[in-house]
Amino acid sequence: MPDVLDRSEMAPSILPADVPELSDDECLACLARAVEAHDSARLDEVAALIGRLAVTIE
């Protein structure tokens, strides 16, 4: 029987690295605020939040 698994050698997470740990509700709230602001400087944030939600849905 193998010893404790070393998870550091496993495949990387599919969650975007630049999005903080958020619950789904918190993520949706952040996304709503970012979209409501109509600020093109926040497009990367919007894309990351959408990507985080898409991973959750899969």
Short mmCIF file of C-alpha atoms in Angstrom, two decimals:
data_model
loop_
_atom_site.label_atom_id
_atom_site.label_comp_id
_atom_site.label_asym_id
_atom_site.label_seq_id
_atom_site.Cartn_x
_atom_site.Cartn_y
_atom_site.Cartn_z
CA MET A 1 0.00 0.00 0.00
CA PRO A 2 1.49 3.38 -0.99
CA ASP A 3 2.44 5.99 1.57
CA VAL A 4 0.73 9.39 1.75
CA LEU A 5 0.30 10.90 -1.71
CA ASP A 6 2.54 13.83 -2.61
CA ARG A 7 0.05 16.17 -4.23
CA SER A 8 2.76 18.65 -5.28
CA GLU A 9 3.50 16.43 -8.28
CA MET A 10 -0.12 16.17 -9.41
CA ALA A 11 -1.58 18.14 -12.28
CA PRO A 12 -2.08 21.85 -11.63
CA SER A 13 -5.47 23.21 -10.70
CA ILE A 14 -7.72 24.27 -13.57
CA LEU A 15 -8.93 27.25 -11.54
CA PRO A 16 -7.48 30.57 -12.71
CA ALA A 17 -4.59 31.52 -10.42
CA ASP A 18 -5.37 35.24 -10.38
CA VAL A 19 -8.86 34.87 -8.90
CA PRO A 20 -9.02 34.74 -5.12
CA GLU A 21 -10.86 31.95 -3.34
CA LEU A 22 -14.50 32.99 -3.55
CA SER A 23 -17.77 31.22 -3.04
CA ASP A 24 -19.98 31.03 -6.12
CA ASP A 25 -22.23 33.76 -4.69
CA GLU A 26 -19.27 36.05 -3.97
CA CYS A 27 -17.93 35.44 -7.47
CA LEU A 28 -21.28 36.31 -9.05
CA ALA A 29 -21.51 39.48 -6.94
CA CYS A 30 -18.01 40.56 -8.02
CA LEU A 31 -18.85 39.81 -11.63
CA ALA A 32 -22.07 41.82 -11.43
CA ARG A 33 -20.22 44.82 -9.95
CA ALA A 34 -17.48 44.62 -12.58
CA VAL A 35 -19.97 44.44 -15.47
CA GLU A 36 -22.14 47.19 -14.00
CA ALA A 37 -19.16 49.57 -13.83
CA HIS A 38 -18.75 49.54 -17.66
CA ASP A 39 -14.99 49.96 -17.16
CA SER A 40 -12.92 48.43 -19.95
CA ALA A 41 -9.91 48.36 -17.61
CA ARG A 42 -11.66 45.55 -15.70
CA LEU A 43 -12.01 43.21 -18.67
CA ASP A 44 -9.29 40.87 -17.38
CA GLU A 45 -11.08 40.65 -14.03
CA VAL A 46 -14.40 39.94 -15.77
CA ALA A 47 -12.80 37.22 -17.90
CA ALA A 48 -11.16 35.62 -14.86
CA LEU A 49 -14.42 35.62 -12.91
CA ILE A 50 -16.31 34.09 -15.85
CA GLY A 51 -13.58 31.46 -16.16
CA ARG A 52 -13.82 30.67 -12.45
CA LEU A 53 -17.58 30.19 -12.75
CA ALA A 54 -17.23 28.08 -15.89
CA VAL A 55 -14.87 25.72 -14.05
CA THR A 56 -17.41 25.38 -11.24
CA ILE A 57 -20.20 24.50 -13.67
CA GLU A 58 -18.17 21.80 -15.45
#
